[in-house]
XYZ file of C-alpha atoms in Angstrom:
751
model
C 0.000 0.000 0.000
C 2.890 2.328 0.801
C 4.379 1.695 -2.659
C 1.023 2.482 -4.299
C 0.709 5.724 -2.339
C 4.272 6.652 -3.176
C 3.707 5.886 -6.858
C 0.564 8.042 -6.979
C 2.406 10.883 -5.238
C 5.280 10.685 -7.733
C 2.829 10.630 -10.658
C 1.113 13.720 -9.265
C 4.390 15.579 -8.799
C 5.669 14.535 -12.228
C 2.551 15.100 -14.327
C -0.317 16.828 -12.516
C 1.526 19.662 -10.776
C 3.173 21.020 -13.972
C -0.097 20.622 -15.886
C -2.021 22.513 -13.195
C 0.406 25.426 -13.386
C 0.001 25.622 -17.172
C -3.802 25.561 -16.928
C -3.856 28.216 -14.192
C -1.797 30.536 -16.394
C -4.401 30.039 -19.124
C -7.337 30.410 -16.719
C -6.454 33.741 -15.075
C -6.523 36.033 -18.156
C -9.468 34.202 -19.733
C -11.494 34.401 -16.504
C -10.894 38.155 -16.282
C -11.822 38.611 -19.937
C -15.018 36.562 -19.663
C -16.055 38.530 -16.571
C -15.533 41.734 -18.561
C -17.615 40.387 -21.462
C -20.349 39.294 -19.030
C -20.729 42.762 -17.515
C -19.916 41.258 -14.125
C -17.317 42.222 -11.480
C -13.871 41.068 -12.581
C -13.380 39.207 -9.321
C -16.379 37.004 -10.195
C -14.389 35.430 -13.010
C -11.579 34.428 -10.645
C -14.100 33.102 -8.098
C -15.716 30.921 -10.771
C -12.288 29.654 -11.877
C -11.366 28.684 -8.292
C -14.711 27.003 -7.605
C -14.727 25.273 -10.998
C -11.263 23.882 -10.354
C -11.644 22.813 -6.724
C -15.328 21.848 -6.408
C -16.161 20.597 -9.921
C -12.719 18.993 -10.178
C -13.173 17.106 -6.904
C -16.823 16.062 -7.365
C -17.117 15.750 -11.172
C -17.038 12.569 -13.203
C -14.107 13.435 -15.465
C -10.491 13.135 -14.415
C -9.142 15.781 -16.815
C -11.963 18.223 -17.631
C -11.364 21.740 -16.303
C -14.355 23.891 -15.361
C -14.675 27.635 -14.914
C -16.360 30.680 -16.464
C -17.265 30.010 -20.097
C -17.492 32.548 -22.891
C -20.573 30.766 -24.231
C -22.589 31.880 -21.177
C -21.465 35.510 -21.181
C -24.394 36.658 -23.306
C -26.876 35.188 -20.814
C -25.092 36.760 -17.855
C -25.022 40.206 -19.504
C -28.788 40.108 -19.976
C -29.395 38.843 -16.426
C -27.175 41.519 -14.863
C -28.926 44.264 -16.818
C -32.380 42.897 -15.937
C -32.057 41.778 -12.311
C -28.741 43.121 -11.001
C -25.582 41.283 -10.029
C -26.657 39.812 -6.656
C -29.873 38.448 -8.179
C -27.839 36.985 -11.039
C -25.745 35.140 -8.447
C -28.962 33.674 -6.999
C -30.021 32.529 -10.480
C -26.626 30.815 -10.815
C -27.141 29.129 -7.441
C -30.627 27.899 -8.389
C -29.368 26.714 -11.779
C -26.756 24.652 -9.930
C -29.500 23.091 -7.825
C -31.360 22.134 -11.032
C -28.189 20.526 -12.416
C -27.689 18.653 -9.143
C -31.215 17.212 -9.299
C -30.816 16.245 -12.980
C -27.532 14.519 -12.201
C -29.079 12.572 -9.328
C -31.921 11.542 -11.662
C -29.355 10.155 -14.154
C -30.499 12.566 -16.865
C -27.062 13.529 -18.175
C -27.299 11.456 -21.350
C -30.475 13.311 -22.321
C -28.462 16.533 -22.668
C -26.436 14.922 -25.450
C -29.640 14.730 -27.511
C -29.256 18.444 -28.270
C -28.030 18.831 -31.818
C -24.340 19.875 -31.902
C -25.278 22.207 -34.758
C -27.401 24.204 -32.295
C -24.559 24.379 -29.760
C -21.991 25.350 -32.388
C -24.326 27.929 -33.933
C -25.025 29.419 -30.506
C -21.314 29.612 -29.665
C -20.511 31.178 -33.034
C -23.198 33.825 -32.475
C -21.887 34.524 -28.968
C -18.416 34.900 -30.473
C -19.677 37.419 -33.044
C -21.529 39.413 -30.377
C -18.504 39.437 -28.042
C -16.155 40.463 -30.848
C -18.418 43.319 -31.996
C -18.999 44.696 -28.500
C -15.381 44.487 -27.338
C -14.103 45.955 -30.590
C -15.695 49.232 -29.483
C -13.678 49.065 -26.249
C -10.474 48.432 -28.207
C -11.238 51.500 -30.329
C -11.703 53.619 -27.210
C -15.501 53.705 -27.099
C -18.275 51.858 -25.254
C -20.259 48.822 -26.427
C -23.900 49.242 -27.415
C -26.904 47.257 -26.205
C -27.120 44.827 -29.158
C -24.987 43.294 -31.875
C -26.911 45.189 -34.562
C -26.351 48.488 -32.761
C -22.661 47.695 -32.364
C -22.410 46.981 -36.071
C -24.226 50.203 -37.017
C -22.067 52.336 -34.718
C -18.801 50.716 -35.819
C -18.047 53.062 -38.795
C -18.364 56.105 -36.550
C -16.153 54.491 -33.954
C -13.504 53.792 -36.593
C -13.564 57.441 -37.648
C -12.892 58.613 -34.083
C -10.251 56.182 -32.842
C -8.046 56.736 -29.797
C -4.443 56.062 -30.802
C -2.905 54.641 -27.622
C -5.854 52.406 -26.835
C -5.919 51.047 -30.355
C -2.179 50.363 -30.204
C -2.569 48.334 -27.014
C -5.284 46.279 -28.690
C -3.145 45.710 -31.768
C -0.194 44.589 -29.627
C -2.432 42.098 -27.808
C -3.949 40.638 -30.973
C -0.542 40.556 -32.675
C 0.998 38.515 -29.872
C -1.972 36.121 -29.849
C -1.770 35.626 -33.625
C 2.003 35.115 -33.769
C 2.448 33.063 -30.602
C 1.769 29.686 -32.242
C 4.593 30.312 -34.752
C 7.250 30.747 -32.079
C 9.582 27.948 -30.868
C 8.018 25.321 -28.617
C 10.000 26.387 -25.553
C 8.660 29.908 -25.839
C 5.118 28.614 -26.308
C 5.329 27.003 -22.863
C 3.955 30.357 -21.669
C 0.217 30.419 -22.578
C -0.652 32.864 -25.349
C -3.307 34.886 -23.410
C -0.908 35.484 -20.522
C 1.913 36.482 -22.871
C -0.381 38.864 -24.768
C -1.558 40.654 -21.622
C 1.983 40.894 -20.244
C 3.246 42.320 -23.549
C 0.403 44.850 -23.695
C 0.881 45.955 -20.080
C 4.665 46.250 -20.471
C 4.388 48.206 -23.743
C 1.823 50.628 -22.297
C 4.035 51.207 -19.238
C 7.253 51.683 -21.245
C 5.755 54.259 -23.626
C 3.462 55.817 -21.008
C 0.378 55.341 -23.170
C -2.941 56.802 -22.102
C -4.995 53.646 -21.522
C -7.753 52.565 -19.170
C -6.473 50.414 -16.314
C -8.407 47.569 -14.735
C -10.120 48.854 -11.596
C -10.935 46.333 -8.871
C -12.223 48.882 -6.379
C -15.815 48.472 -7.497
C -15.585 44.877 -8.584
C -17.726 43.395 -5.874
C -14.930 41.905 -3.794
C -16.943 42.688 -0.655
C -19.129 39.636 -0.421
C -22.895 39.879 0.103
C -25.334 36.973 0.002
C -27.309 36.688 -3.265
C -30.875 37.980 -3.291
C -33.947 36.641 -5.035
C -34.691 38.270 -8.409
C -37.627 40.673 -8.479
C -40.116 40.460 -11.340
C -42.264 37.941 -13.215
C -41.486 34.558 -11.667
C -42.128 32.837 -14.992
C -39.207 34.730 -16.501
C -37.039 33.997 -13.468
C -37.730 30.266 -13.756
C -36.981 30.418 -17.486
C -33.666 32.161 -16.739
C -32.714 29.503 -14.170
C -33.520 26.679 -16.581
C -31.671 28.413 -19.429
C -28.466 28.783 -17.385
C -28.746 25.222 -16.060
C -29.337 23.630 -19.454
C -26.796 25.678 -21.419
C -24.051 25.211 -18.831
C -24.931 21.516 -18.459
C -24.979 20.809 -22.206
C -21.720 22.660 -22.765
C -20.055 20.784 -19.882
C -21.262 17.353 -21.007
C -20.368 17.857 -24.673
C -16.937 19.117 -23.642
C -16.581 16.110 -21.325
C -17.363 13.690 -24.150
C -14.926 15.450 -26.470
C -12.055 15.446 -23.958
C -12.821 11.880 -22.856
C -11.388 10.459 -26.066
C -8.142 12.427 -25.740
C -6.622 10.640 -22.745
C -5.964 7.049 -21.744
C -7.363 7.178 -18.210
C -10.700 6.197 -16.743
C -13.761 7.099 -18.810
C -15.966 9.883 -17.487
C -19.228 9.374 -15.577
C -21.563 11.956 -17.146
C -24.172 11.845 -14.363
C -21.484 12.416 -11.741
C -20.052 15.213 -13.882
C -23.448 16.941 -14.054
C -23.816 16.551 -10.276
C -20.387 18.075 -9.702
C -21.189 20.961 -12.034
C -24.399 21.574 -10.096
C -22.619 21.771 -6.729
C -19.965 24.034 -8.256
C -22.585 26.449 -9.591
C -24.323 26.537 -6.226
C -21.045 27.396 -4.500
C -20.014 29.895 -7.193
C -23.368 31.663 -7.032
C -23.255 31.823 -3.239
C -19.724 33.310 -3.292
C -20.484 35.857 -6.017
C -18.974 34.060 -9.007
C -19.983 33.581 -12.629
C -21.789 30.422 -13.790
C -19.428 27.452 -14.075
C -19.165 25.059 -17.027
C -16.631 22.699 -18.536
C -14.500 24.609 -21.055
C -12.601 23.083 -23.931
C -9.518 25.319 -24.021
C -8.510 24.687 -20.424
C -9.442 21.014 -20.651
C -7.406 20.535 -23.827
C -4.467 22.420 -22.324
C -4.718 20.140 -19.282
C -4.514 16.975 -21.407
C -1.740 18.320 -23.628
C 0.270 19.385 -20.573
C 0.271 15.754 -19.383
C -2.386 15.666 -16.650
C -3.189 12.180 -15.392
C -5.719 12.630 -12.566
C -8.180 15.153 -11.176
C -5.382 16.509 -8.957
C -4.334 18.754 -11.839
C -7.813 20.305 -12.090
C -8.037 20.851 -8.333
C -4.541 22.301 -8.079
C -5.240 24.702 -10.939
C -8.060 26.177 -8.842
C -5.699 26.462 -5.872
C -3.104 28.328 -7.983
C -5.771 30.769 -9.221
C -6.783 31.403 -5.583
C -3.146 31.975 -4.599
C -2.788 34.458 -7.455
C -5.985 36.312 -6.518
C -4.957 36.647 -2.864
C -1.231 37.230 -3.260
C -0.881 38.954 -6.614
C -4.284 40.545 -7.153
C -2.624 43.951 -7.196
C -1.002 43.058 -10.540
C -4.400 42.949 -12.240
C -4.585 46.742 -11.957
C -1.618 46.978 -14.345
C -3.567 45.369 -17.202
C -5.107 47.790 -19.732
C -8.830 47.276 -20.231
C -8.236 47.541 -23.980
C -5.916 44.520 -23.787
C -8.611 42.424 -22.109
C -11.084 43.616 -24.743
C -8.659 42.668 -27.546
C -8.263 39.215 -25.985
C -12.049 38.847 -26.084
C -12.170 39.982 -29.722
C -9.624 37.297 -30.585
C -11.558 34.628 -28.642
C -14.853 35.722 -30.194
C -13.498 35.443 -33.741
C -12.128 31.960 -33.054
C -15.484 30.813 -31.661
C -16.728 30.937 -35.272
C -14.962 27.638 -35.928
C -14.708 26.527 -39.564
C -14.091 22.961 -38.388
C -17.528 22.922 -36.775
C -19.108 24.235 -39.972
C -17.484 21.447 -41.987
C -18.749 18.839 -39.525
C -22.358 20.018 -39.575
C -22.159 20.347 -43.367
C -21.249 16.668 -43.589
C -24.460 15.814 -41.746
C -26.707 18.230 -43.637
C -27.246 20.512 -40.612
C -25.874 23.786 -41.936
C -29.404 25.344 -41.929
C -29.689 24.595 -38.197
C -26.281 26.176 -37.577
C -27.069 29.306 -39.617
C -30.594 29.800 -38.217
C -29.339 29.432 -34.640
C -26.460 31.850 -35.167
C -28.499 34.521 -36.975
C -31.421 34.344 -34.517
C -29.129 34.604 -31.495
C -27.437 37.668 -32.999
C -30.690 39.392 -33.980
C -33.152 38.348 -31.247
C -31.357 36.789 -28.296
C -29.845 33.618 -26.910
C -33.008 31.836 -25.750
C -34.845 32.661 -28.969
C -31.921 31.455 -31.083
C -31.561 28.162 -29.223
C -35.301 27.490 -29.475
C -35.289 28.329 -33.187
C -32.340 25.998 -33.779
C -33.917 23.171 -31.797
C -37.201 23.613 -33.654
C -35.539 23.506 -37.061
C -33.425 20.505 -36.029
C -36.599 18.690 -34.973
C -38.304 19.511 -38.288
C -35.303 18.259 -40.269
C -35.248 15.082 -38.189
C -38.949 14.504 -38.936
C -38.279 15.130 -42.618
C -35.509 12.537 -42.608
C -37.794 10.053 -40.877
C -40.356 10.448 -43.639
C -37.892 10.351 -46.534
C -37.885 7.140 -48.537
C -35.377 6.286 -51.254
C -36.090 3.650 -53.896
C -33.121 2.499 -56.001
C -33.500 0.126 -58.962
C -30.817 -1.644 -60.967
C -30.763 -4.545 -63.381
C -28.986 -7.729 -62.327
C -26.929 -9.943 -64.611
C -29.260 -12.814 -63.745
C -32.225 -11.082 -65.398
C -33.759 -10.009 -62.106
C -34.501 -6.436 -61.102
C -32.895 -5.433 -57.797
C -34.887 -2.803 -55.859
C -33.625 -1.318 -52.575
C -35.982 0.660 -50.329
C -34.236 2.676 -47.598
C -35.488 4.927 -44.812
C -38.594 4.855 -42.627
C -41.751 3.588 -44.336
C -44.585 5.783 -43.054
C -47.796 7.042 -44.634
C -45.980 10.211 -45.702
C -43.671 8.190 -47.927
C -46.387 6.006 -49.476
C -46.981 8.209 -52.572
C -43.292 8.125 -53.565
C -43.024 4.399 -52.789
C -46.021 3.405 -54.877
C -45.028 5.729 -57.736
C -41.615 4.072 -58.011
C -42.896 0.507 -57.636
C -45.595 0.882 -60.287
C -42.964 1.766 -62.892
C -41.727 -1.849 -62.742
C -42.906 -3.751 -65.806
C -45.376 -6.622 -65.372
C -43.880 -10.103 -65.196
C -40.455 -8.886 -63.997
C -38.744 -11.015 -61.340
C -37.874 -8.618 -58.487
C -35.443 -8.860 -55.567
C -36.765 -6.305 -53.065
C -34.355 -5.259 -50.277
C -36.021 -3.454 -47.370
C -33.285 -1.466 -45.616
C -35.754 0.132 -43.216
C -36.003 0.842 -39.501
C -39.792 1.265 -39.280
C -42.945 0.472 -41.238
C -46.429 1.670 -40.324
C -49.696 0.055 -41.418
C -50.272 2.391 -44.381
C -46.857 1.599 -45.856
C -47.344 -2.128 -45.313
C -50.746 -2.081 -47.025
C -49.295 -0.227 -50.015
C -46.310 -2.590 -50.290
C -48.414 -5.715 -49.796
C -51.000 -4.618 -52.367
C -48.282 -3.928 -54.952
C -46.722 -7.334 -54.330
C -50.065 -9.134 -54.819
C -50.778 -7.169 -58.005
C -47.286 -7.814 -59.389
C -47.428 -11.536 -58.713
C -50.952 -11.709 -60.197
C -49.541 -10.400 -63.496
C -46.854 -13.100 -63.657
C -44.003 -11.433 -61.797
C -42.179 -12.687 -58.728
C -41.116 -10.723 -55.643
C -38.409 -11.970 -53.295
C -38.321 -9.704 -50.211
C -35.103 -9.463 -48.219
C -34.816 -7.310 -45.086
C -31.704 -5.864 -43.509
C -33.037 -5.195 -40.017
C -35.954 -6.740 -38.110
C -38.384 -8.656 -40.310
C -40.919 -5.839 -40.536
C -42.743 -7.170 -43.576
C -43.045 -10.720 -42.315
C -43.943 -9.451 -38.843
C -46.735 -7.215 -40.111
C -48.022 -9.833 -42.527
C -48.367 -12.351 -39.731
C -50.607 -9.975 -37.825
C -48.309 -9.731 -34.823
C -48.626 -6.609 -32.703
C -45.148 -6.555 -31.157
C -41.636 -6.768 -32.478
C -39.791 -10.071 -32.191
C -37.745 -10.638 -29.063
C -34.669 -11.759 -31.022
C -33.338 -9.532 -33.757
C -32.867 -11.018 -37.176
C -29.337 -11.089 -38.541
C -28.675 -8.885 -41.550
C -28.689 -11.375 -44.391
C -29.010 -9.394 -47.589
C -26.571 -10.577 -50.270
C -25.317 -7.115 -51.207
C -24.088 -6.300 -47.668
C -20.411 -6.732 -48.518
C -19.377 -5.888 -44.972
C -21.038 -8.997 -43.501
C -19.078 -12.187 -42.759
C -19.621 -14.942 -45.318
C -21.681 -17.120 -42.982
C -24.220 -14.335 -42.381
C -25.217 -13.772 -46.037
C -28.257 -15.513 -47.367
C -27.018 -15.696 -50.946
C -23.394 -14.769 -50.406
C -20.319 -16.665 -51.578
C -20.129 -20.213 -50.336
C -18.569 -23.513 -51.267
C -19.180 -24.769 -54.811
C -18.640 -28.203 -56.267
C -16.601 -28.218 -59.480
C -16.098 -31.238 -61.795
C -12.743 -31.206 -63.568
C -12.004 -32.771 -66.997
C -10.620 -35.847 -65.359
C -13.855 -36.449 -63.505
C -12.463 -35.631 -60.059
C -14.538 -33.463 -57.742
C -13.080 -30.322 -56.209
C -14.732 -28.063 -53.626
C -13.983 -24.350 -53.933
C -12.993 -22.525 -50.752
C -15.021 -19.503 -49.648
C -12.306 -17.138 -50.821
C -12.418 -18.503 -54.368
C -16.208 -18.449 -54.317
C -16.037 -14.870 -53.121
C -13.871 -13.976 -56.109
C -16.486 -15.499 -58.397
C -19.155 -13.481 -56.589
C -17.076 -10.316 -57.025
C -16.754 -10.885 -60.792
C -20.474 -11.552 -61.102
C -21.833 -8.648 -59.042
C -19.251 -6.025 -58.174
C -16.606 -5.906 -60.914
C -18.949 -4.450 -63.594
C -19.901 -1.635 -61.222
C -16.379 -0.643 -60.164
C -14.564 -1.237 -63.455
C -14.725 2.449 -64.588
C -13.265 3.536 -61.249
C -10.398 1.049 -61.391
C -9.704 1.946 -65.012
C -9.005 5.469 -63.786
C -7.034 4.291 -60.743
C -4.860 2.017 -62.889
C -3.042 5.035 -64.307
C -1.587 6.188 -60.998
C -1.593 5.415 -57.301
C -2.224 8.568 -55.279
C -3.380 7.759 -51.710
C -3.784 10.523 -49.179
C -3.150 8.450 -46.043
C -0.686 5.856 -44.831
C -2.743 3.571 -42.582
C -0.830 1.323 -40.169
C -3.020 -1.167 -38.344
C -3.097 -4.646 -36.866
C -3.375 -7.840 -38.874
C -6.401 -8.838 -36.754
C -9.105 -10.262 -39.041
C -11.812 -8.164 -37.385
C -10.246 -4.859 -38.443
C -11.445 -3.678 -41.864
C -9.744 -0.324 -42.605
C -12.057 0.685 -45.439
C -15.105 -0.045 -43.279
C -14.112 1.900 -40.157
C -12.789 4.868 -42.160
C -15.501 4.940 -44.860
C -12.724 4.997 -47.454
C -12.613 3.514 -50.931
C -10.092 2.158 -53.423
C -7.015 4.340 -53.753
C -7.523 6.270 -50.506
C -5.362 4.273 -48.078
C -1.805 2.985 -48.415
C -2.126 0.217 -45.830
C 0.446 -1.578 -43.686
C -0.753 -4.429 -41.467
C 1.304 -6.316 -38.928
C 0.946 -8.002 -35.553
C 0.202 -5.256 -33.021
C 0.316 -2.304 -35.481
C 3.949 -1.747 -34.469
C 6.389 0.759 -35.954
C 9.958 -0.309 -35.082
C 12.038 2.614 -33.865
C 14.965 3.784 -35.965
C 17.923 1.517 -35.235
C 15.796 -0.929 -33.221
C 16.769 -4.567 -32.783
C 15.805 -6.817 -34.394
C 15.842 -4.653 -37.531
C 12.757 -4.606 -39.753
C 12.819 -2.948 -43.166
C 9.294 -3.771 -44.323
C 7.519 -1.112 -42.237
C 10.344 1.390 -42.795
C 10.157 0.833 -46.564
C 6.411 1.472 -46.547
C 6.876 4.684 -44.537
C 9.616 5.943 -46.859
C 7.657 5.094 -49.996
C 4.444 6.649 -48.687
C 6.013 9.903 -47.487
C 8.744 10.481 -50.078
C 7.261 8.935 -53.240
C 3.482 8.936 -52.851
C 3.429 12.175 -50.849
C 0.792 11.209 -48.276
C -0.141 13.997 -45.885
C -1.336 11.826 -42.998
C 0.022 8.753 -41.220
C -2.560 7.003 -39.068
C -1.790 4.300 -36.523
C -4.923 2.334 -35.607
C -5.026 -0.026 -32.644
C -7.953 -2.029 -31.344
C -9.416 -3.487 -28.194
C -8.386 -6.935 -26.984
C -5.225 -6.972 -29.136
C -3.521 -10.368 -28.855
C -0.088 -8.856 -29.518
C -0.478 -6.436 -26.611
C -1.730 -9.294 -24.441
C 1.538 -11.066 -25.243
C 3.549 -7.951 -24.401
C 1.605 -7.495 -21.164
C 2.273 -11.089 -20.110
C 6.032 -10.756 -20.747
C 5.928 -12.131 -24.289
C 5.674 -15.599 -25.762
C 7.325 -18.522 -23.977
C 10.902 -19.139 -24.907
C 11.232 -21.616 -27.719
C 7.674 -21.240 -28.989
C 6.905 -18.953 -31.937
C 10.419 -17.432 -32.015
C 9.574 -15.043 -34.862
C 6.624 -13.621 -32.955
C 8.700 -13.367 -29.787
C 11.371 -11.334 -31.591
C 8.756 -9.112 -33.243
C 7.025 -8.301 -29.957
C 10.247 -6.764 -28.645
C 9.194 -3.690 -30.598
C 6.317 -3.336 -28.112
C 8.548 -3.023 -25.041
C 8.550 0.783 -25.211
C 4.740 0.717 -25.094
C 4.861 -1.536 -22.027
C 7.354 0.776 -20.326
C 5.125 3.772 -21.060
C 2.128 1.838 -19.693
C 3.957 0.970 -16.454
C 5.064 4.578 -16.070
C 1.447 5.725 -16.388
C -0.530 2.973 -14.669
C 2.036 1.390 -12.351
C 2.868 -2.310 -12.268
C -0.525 -3.473 -10.926
C -2.881 -4.907 -13.513
C -6.615 -4.219 -13.537
C -9.573 -5.365 -15.607
C -9.106 -2.707 -18.265
C -5.307 -2.862 -18.384
C -5.150 -4.517 -21.806
C -7.215 -1.865 -23.573
C -5.298 0.911 -21.804
C -2.067 -0.659 -23.109
C -3.583 -0.861 -26.596
C -4.247 2.910 -26.502
C -0.809 3.659 -25.060
C 0.695 1.491 -27.804
C -0.918 3.684 -30.470
C 0.592 6.764 -28.821
C 3.998 5.091 -28.599
C 3.970 4.135 -32.280
C 3.238 7.757 -33.164
C 6.332 8.637 -31.142
C 8.302 5.919 -32.917
C 7.420 7.481 -36.269
C 9.136 10.685 -35.140
C 12.438 8.794 -34.740
C 12.732 8.796 -38.542
C 14.335 12.069 -39.623
C 12.284 12.616 -42.800
C 9.012 12.005 -40.962
C 9.980 14.329 -38.114
C 11.028 17.075 -40.544
C 7.738 16.875 -42.439
C 5.740 16.957 -39.196
C 7.648 19.998 -37.946
C 7.109 21.736 -41.287
C 3.367 21.090 -41.093
C 3.404 18.939 -44.224
C 2.588 15.683 -42.442
C 0.080 14.902 -39.699
C 0.246 11.932 -37.336
C -3.106 10.575 -36.165
C -3.919 7.849 -33.652
C -7.137 5.811 -33.739
C -8.506 3.135 -31.418
C -11.237 0.744 -32.612
C -13.384 -0.731 -29.841
C -14.509 -3.982 -31.441
C -17.362 -4.756 -29.022
C -19.087 -1.402 -29.573
C -17.909 -0.820 -33.175
C -16.756 2.682 -32.206
C -13.659 4.536 -33.362
C -11.919 6.841 -30.871
C -9.322 9.520 -31.541
C -6.110 8.904 -29.571
C -4.048 12.055 -28.888
C -0.268 11.929 -29.402
C 1.997 11.916 -26.375
C 3.748 15.101 -27.452
C 2.083 18.482 -27.238
C 0.258 19.575 -30.349
C 1.684 22.589 -32.237
C -1.091 24.899 -31.117
C -4.270 25.042 -29.090
C -7.015 27.180 -30.526
C -8.097 29.738 -27.950
C -11.860 29.490 -28.414
C -12.798 29.188 -24.748
C -16.227 27.754 -24.306
C -16.130 25.819 -27.575
C -17.117 22.178 -27.898
C -15.097 19.539 -29.694
C -18.094 17.573 -30.878
C -17.403 14.537 -33.086
C -13.954 13.680 -31.580
C -15.505 10.338 -30.737
C -17.366 8.725 -33.586
C -20.236 6.311 -33.296
C -21.709 8.040 -30.234
């Protein structure tokens, strides 16, 4: 027990303490800036940062998420302060925390993830635009207006009457923020917001510029207990629910995003929501801003090497130490520098990566409507408009039916019906089916998830009519046997799900296809009988069904090989790279070996096969990404974990697994030498990270990565859940986008 305690203490000193210092340096300037944008006392931002670190860090369900004041809530707080006053706003924060606490105890955290990410991203983008427009007036020496539209209208006049020194301070701040990511890595150890404020304060002092200094005298440092808001109680309740739901959704989405970026214990979302609720109650009682999980601080925490919640808690302690011991230094910061920091954050909250993600799912209208409505009408109105449009689009998708027809080489017509078969889709369904000529033999694939009575009646009537005119209909269903179930008159779905058995589902194993490739008996000229293996039969099936469809594509690909990714993965038969990456022919240059290992440069025993593939892919084919993909339950890692294969047995495998010893050493350094139930999968994730490090031992690869021409990506495929997770590299990433309050939705796929 003493050794375990000593090991945990050493891990904390080695990893968590440095990470907490880095995060605290990020948290202090951002907390002050968010308090300024929220129209709240500046001290309230520091209070929320301390409470978010200590209380939410200690009671939350995530080991690495960092909580504090979030830019995404600043628009709500501004409106509440103007309507009810600051002390009443603190009471609303306290009550919102109580709502979050109750929801967490009721295990309702997963329900918050049902909110469309397009709504969240659109809301955050709108908040960023509003913050940038309002604080731009401060940078120019003026005062922000009451609305984004008013700020935009008054901007030309503000530009015509600029105040030189104040504008210069803002330009210095933004310049440092923009150029900081291009500086050497050792310099970037100082967080960009802190460096920008220090540079602005030092420049203003050296040249004796006439700027506005931060004034803490009226910042509400004298504590007074929150008071109940006065006014229509319906509006007060709506404000409490709005703060609770927005802060809760932002925290949970951030928690899910960060959860896939570390190799520790997975987060408990209900416990996280409970911890956030307690933190908001404490923050409101002490006079702090609303607390939520924020992506910038959480990402900085992971990148800095945090292992446990000690880093989050200690970051809150360091912020408290700064506020008590060095609070006087805040008065040296120009207000225009804080405003410029907020302008920079606001611009980055309009994240092009989020727009690309929602575009891929057809949710750009939801994003745009939410953003525009928030800017023009308000936060609550924009969120409701986005949710309403998202619901309408979801209903539209549920009623959309696609009917695809193609001729088969066997003379049969193959018809595939996809979507949800409801009465709204009956007109399109019947219109397409009645174009099929009488007497045609039809293979009908129902790739559907629901069928109501109207759709069944229409489909059944068409089948009877078609068969009456001499045709045949062979119905094959991908999911539950909806047609057979409805035809039998049953009122409930079957207790055991049917296996997907359609012949055209190429991703199914051979033994789960109804008419897939199987063994065939062949009579040779000599009269002997030979039984084809499934692989040979599969090749025959490919020539019969697939080759005619893909021949034009391969004719084009035959001219030149031009993949965009080098994909290094395990030889495990359950890993299908094209399936889990949705890629096609010519996209991936694939290397498969036992354990998805990349031997380090100069490693023993030497292996040139992987090195040759890396050299050819990077220097001849010009790939721009190298991906290492591990998987759960890896047999190679199980061998490494159990000290390899027994001497004398499988000598080649034993020698090969020596290349996994660095992964084992990294695992022991992180987890200790005691095994637990999830140790194997943790090692599999650590192994992916180690192989990414091994790639950097090759000079050409390292040079291309440093030049930004090559990206290294780690993936982890959980076989049991069929989910792909993003595995962060062990080294710090080149830059962390300072869009505090943003959400990294989609870092974990399959959710």
